[in-house]
mmCIF file of C-alpha atoms in Angstrom:
data_model
loop_
_atom_site.group_PDB
_atom_site.id
_atom_site.type_symbol
_atom_site.label_atom_id
_atom_site.label_comp_id
_atom_site.label_asym_id
_atom_site.label_seq_id
_atom_site.Cartn_x
_atom_site.Cartn_y
_atom_site.Cartn_z
ATOM 1 C CA MET N 164 116.587 127.306 -9.236
ATOM 2 C CA LYS N 165 113.610 126.351 -7.109
ATOM 3 C CA THR N 166 113.707 123.319 -4.901
ATOM 4 C CA ASP N 167 111.373 120.382 -5.216
ATOM 5 C CA THR N 168 109.482 121.508 -2.107
ATOM 6 C CA GLU N 169 109.093 125.082 -3.376
ATOM 7 C CA ILE N 170 107.662 123.859 -6.681
ATOM 8 C CA LYS N 171 105.159 121.554 -4.930
ATOM 9 C CA GLU N 172 104.095 124.353 -2.558
ATOM 10 C CA LYS N 173 103.621 126.743 -5.495
ATOM 11 C CA ILE N 174 101.529 124.145 -7.349
ATOM 12 C CA GLN N 175 99.296 123.652 -4.302
ATOM 13 C CA SER N 176 99.008 127.401 -3.772
ATOM 14 C CA LEU N 177 97.979 127.993 -7.399
ATOM 15 C CA ARG N 178 95.476 125.113 -7.277
ATOM 16 C CA LYS N 179 93.887 126.629 -4.164
ATOM 17 C CA GLU N 180 93.808 130.092 -5.779
ATOM 18 C CA LEU N 181 92.230 128.714 -8.972
ATOM 19 C CA THR N 182 89.614 126.731 -7.034
ATOM 20 C CA ASP N 183 88.746 129.864 -5.054
ATOM 21 C CA LEU N 184 88.351 131.896 -8.273
ATOM 22 C CA ILE N 185 86.093 129.267 -9.815
ATOM 23 C CA ILE N 186 83.854 128.897 -6.757
ATOM 24 C CA ASN N 187 83.636 132.563 -5.773
ATOM 25 C CA GLN N 188 83.799 134.372 -9.110
ATOM 26 C CA PHE N 189 83.282 132.172 -12.152
ATOM 27 C CA GLU N 190 80.338 130.057 -10.943
ATOM 28 C CA PRO N 191 78.172 132.991 -9.710
ATOM 29 C CA ILE N 192 78.800 134.953 -12.936
ATOM 30 C CA ARG N 193 78.046 131.882 -15.072
ATOM 31 C CA LYS N 194 74.808 131.275 -13.153
ATOM 32 C CA GLN N 195 73.718 134.899 -13.598
ATOM 33 C CA LEU N 196 74.593 134.807 -17.313
ATOM 34 C CA ASP N 197 72.660 131.534 -17.791
ATOM 35 C CA GLU N 198 69.580 133.049 -16.122
ATOM 36 C CA LEU N 199 69.725 136.156 -18.347
ATOM 37 C CA LEU N 200 70.264 134.098 -21.506
ATOM 38 C CA LYS N 201 67.274 131.913 -20.608
ATOM 39 C CA LEU N 202 65.109 135.024 -20.101
ATOM 40 C CA GLU N 203 66.207 136.360 -23.491
ATOM 41 C CA ALA N 204 65.457 133.007 -25.153
ATOM 42 C CA GLN N 205 61.973 132.998 -23.604
ATOM 43 C CA ARG N 206 61.442 136.547 -24.870
ATOM 44 C CA ILE N 207 62.394 135.755 -28.482
ATOM 45 C CA CYS N 208 60.741 132.309 -28.654
ATOM 46 C CA PRO N 209 57.487 132.404 -30.645
ATOM 47 C CA PHE N 210 55.973 129.860 -28.230
ATOM 48 C CA ASN N 211 55.219 129.760 -24.503
ATOM 49 C CA VAL N 212 55.532 127.063 -21.870
ATOM 50 C CA GLY N 213 52.277 125.092 -21.987
ATOM 51 C CA ASP N 214 51.674 125.650 -25.709
ATOM 52 C CA ILE N 215 50.659 122.608 -27.754
ATOM 53 C CA ILE N 216 52.648 122.427 -30.986
ATOM 54 C CA THR N 217 52.679 120.063 -33.943
ATOM 55 C CA ILE N 218 56.034 118.355 -34.144
ATOM 56 C CA GLU N 219 56.589 116.201 -37.243
ATOM 57 C CA ASN N 220 54.098 113.832 -38.887
ATOM 58 C CA GLY N 221 51.140 115.612 -37.279
ATOM 59 C CA ARG N 222 52.124 114.545 -33.762
ATOM 60 C CA LYS N 223 51.448 117.019 -30.978
ATOM 61 C CA GLY N 224 53.670 118.000 -28.092
ATOM 62 C CA LYS N 225 53.321 120.218 -25.034
ATOM 63 C CA ILE N 226 56.186 122.629 -24.321
ATOM 64 C CA THR N 227 57.510 122.292 -20.774
ATOM 65 C CA ASP N 228 60.767 124.248 -21.050
ATOM 66 C CA ILE N 229 62.232 127.110 -23.070
ATOM 67 C CA ASP N 230 65.978 127.557 -22.753
ATOM 68 C CA TYR N 231 68.741 129.150 -24.810
ATOM 69 C CA HIS N 232 70.873 127.650 -27.543
ATOM 70 C CA SER N 233 74.216 129.380 -27.823
ATOM 71 C CA LEU N 234 77.231 129.143 -30.069
ATOM 72 C CA ASP N 235 80.030 130.977 -28.318
ATOM 73 C CA TYR N 236 82.596 131.078 -31.090
ATOM 74 C CA GLU N 237 84.146 133.957 -32.979
ATOM 75 C CA PHE N 238 83.883 132.885 -36.612
ATOM 76 C CA TYR N 239 84.208 136.137 -38.531
ATOM 77 C CA ILE N 240 87.765 136.710 -39.611
ATOM 78 C CA ASN N 241 89.488 139.978 -38.793
ATOM 79 C CA ASP N 242 93.022 140.966 -37.804
ATOM 80 C CA GLU N 243 92.397 140.222 -34.130
ATOM 81 C CA ASN N 244 91.125 136.680 -34.553
ATOM 82 C CA LYS N 245 92.916 135.553 -37.703
ATOM 83 C CA ASN N 246 95.272 133.213 -35.801
ATOM 84 C CA PHE N 247 92.366 131.776 -33.821
ATOM 85 C CA TYR N 248 90.486 131.033 -37.028
ATOM 86 C CA GLU N 249 93.523 129.509 -38.710
ATOM 87 C CA ASP N 250 93.897 127.053 -35.795
ATOM 88 C CA LEU N 251 90.181 126.353 -35.523
ATOM 89 C CA LYS N 252 89.251 125.890 -39.165
ATOM 90 C CA HIS N 253 91.147 122.617 -39.361
ATOM 91 C CA LYS N 254 88.936 121.227 -36.600
ATOM 92 C CA LEU N 255 85.591 122.157 -38.184
ATOM 93 C CA ASP N 256 83.483 121.026 -41.058
ATOM 94 C CA ILE N 257 83.528 123.915 -43.566
ATOM 95 C CA ASN N 258 79.707 123.841 -43.745
ATOM 96 C CA GLU N 259 79.537 124.576 -40.021
ATOM 97 C CA TYR N 260 81.646 127.693 -40.542
ATOM 98 C CA LYS N 261 79.336 128.976 -43.270
ATOM 99 C CA PHE N 262 76.077 128.429 -41.418
ATOM 100 C CA VAL N 263 76.895 128.622 -37.720
ATOM 101 C CA TYR N 264 75.750 132.212 -37.127
ATOM 102 C CA ARG N 265 72.902 132.334 -39.649
ATOM 103 C CA VAL N 266 69.446 130.946 -39.050
ATOM 104 C CA ASP N 267 67.013 131.533 -41.864
ATOM 105 C CA ASN N 268 69.231 134.362 -43.136
ATOM 106 C CA LYS N 269 69.258 136.098 -39.739
ATOM 107 C CA PRO N 270 72.453 136.416 -37.670
ATOM 108 C CA PHE N 271 72.318 135.324 -34.014
ATOM 109 C CA SER N 272 74.521 134.762 -31.012
ATOM 110 C CA ILE N 273 71.827 132.912 -29.056
ATOM 111 C CA THR N 274 68.451 131.562 -29.983
ATOM 112 C CA TRP N 275 65.803 129.521 -28.223
ATOM 113 C CA LYS N 276 65.397 125.791 -27.797
ATOM 114 C CA ILE N 277 62.293 124.040 -26.556
ATOM 115 C CA SER N 278 61.657 120.720 -24.859
ATOM 116 C CA GLY N 279 58.483 119.034 -23.744
ATOM 117 C CA ILE N 280 56.285 115.982 -23.642
ATOM 118 C CA LYS N 281 54.694 114.308 -26.654
ATOM 119 C CA MET N 282 50.896 114.009 -26.640
ATOM 120 C CA ARG N 283 48.925 110.807 -27.267
ATOM 121 C CA ASN N 284 45.352 109.901 -28.206
ATOM 122 C CA LYS N 285 45.401 112.277 -31.166
ATOM 123 C CA GLY N 286 46.821 115.116 -29.074
ATOM 124 C CA LEU N 287 44.256 114.905 -26.281
ATOM 125 C CA GLU N 288 46.423 113.494 -23.452
ATOM 126 C CA VAL N 289 49.919 114.237 -22.239
ATOM 127 C CA GLY N 290 52.098 111.178 -22.777
ATOM 128 C CA LYS N 291 55.346 110.034 -21.184
ATOM 129 C CA ARG N 292 57.765 110.379 -24.112
ATOM 130 C CA LYS N 293 59.772 113.570 -24.343
ATOM 131 C CA PHE N 294 61.084 115.747 -27.131
ATOM 132 C CA ASN N 295 64.218 117.799 -26.524
ATOM 133 C CA ASN N 296 66.302 120.643 -27.865
ATOM 134 C CA ILE N 297 64.224 121.771 -30.826
ATOM 135 C CA THR N 298 65.826 124.961 -32.177
ATOM 136 C CA PRO N 299 65.338 127.095 -35.285
ATOM 137 C CA VAL N 300 68.868 126.048 -36.215
ATOM 138 C CA ASP N 301 67.702 122.521 -37.064
ATOM 139 C CA TYR N 302 63.957 122.942 -37.593
ATOM 140 C CA LEU N 303 61.621 124.948 -39.803
ATOM 141 C CA VAL N 304 59.239 126.871 -37.561
ATOM 142 C CA ASP N 305 55.727 127.887 -38.619
ATOM 143 C CA GLU N 306 54.872 130.332 -35.832
ATOM 144 C CA ASN N 307 51.277 130.991 -36.930
ATOM 145 C CA ASN N 308 50.257 127.323 -37.115
ATOM 146 C CA LYS N 309 52.533 126.256 -34.226
ATOM 147 C CA MET N 310 54.228 123.643 -36.406
ATOM 148 C CA ILE N 311 57.825 122.440 -36.444
ATOM 149 C CA GLU N 312 59.542 120.154 -38.954
ATOM 150 C CA SER N 313 63.146 119.151 -39.577
ATOM 151 C CA LYS N 314 65.080 121.247 -42.044
ATOM 152 C CA PRO N 315 66.243 119.352 -45.110
ATOM 153 C CA PRO N 316 69.997 118.794 -45.256
ATOM 154 C CA PRO N 317 71.989 121.455 -47.117
ATOM 155 C CA LYS N 318 72.350 120.971 -50.869
ATOM 156 C CA ILE N 319 75.974 119.942 -50.425
ATOM 157 C CA MET N 320 74.772 116.919 -48.440
ATOM 158 C CA GLN N 321 72.345 115.891 -51.196
ATOM 159 C CA ILE N 322 74.930 115.192 -53.904
ATOM 160 C CA ASP N 323 74.633 112.036 -55.971
ATOM 161 C CA MET N 324 77.002 109.406 -54.585
ATOM 162 C CA SER N 325 76.240 106.786 -57.264
ATOM 163 C CA PHE N 326 79.846 106.822 -58.519
ATOM 164 C CA PHE N 327 80.759 104.619 -55.535
ATOM 165 C CA GLU N 328 78.852 101.762 -57.130
ATOM 166 C CA GLU N 329 81.582 101.476 -59.782
ATOM 167 C CA ILE N 330 84.366 100.890 -57.268
#
């Protein structure tokens, strides 16, 4: 059996080793991956930085940033991930499972998200208010007219709840 001192020394040694791995291996790889994912998002985005788009209600906005939106989960069930799914499904809304990897009937692992500044004076001047994280996951995108509007909630969310009035 290990002594109290040996256990404490091992803990400190493992902490130092883990910190070294994070700083020297994980962080540089994560930074490189983030840069590549952002480049891919910019490539697939139908808009460019500087474009003026119509956000909802006819309001205009100027895009200042295009980044990636990623969902890094394995949701399709197979023999390898069956146990993972069994543990995870109790933590998720079932609607999220059905729709998480489908955007407008297209599968994706990453997609784009845009942010920018809202325009004022009927779209003639750049304002101070921002818009953030607009993705095709949550918005309908009209690429040709450069228009974006919120997607309506799924049908399951639009059920009649009037039976609560009787309670």
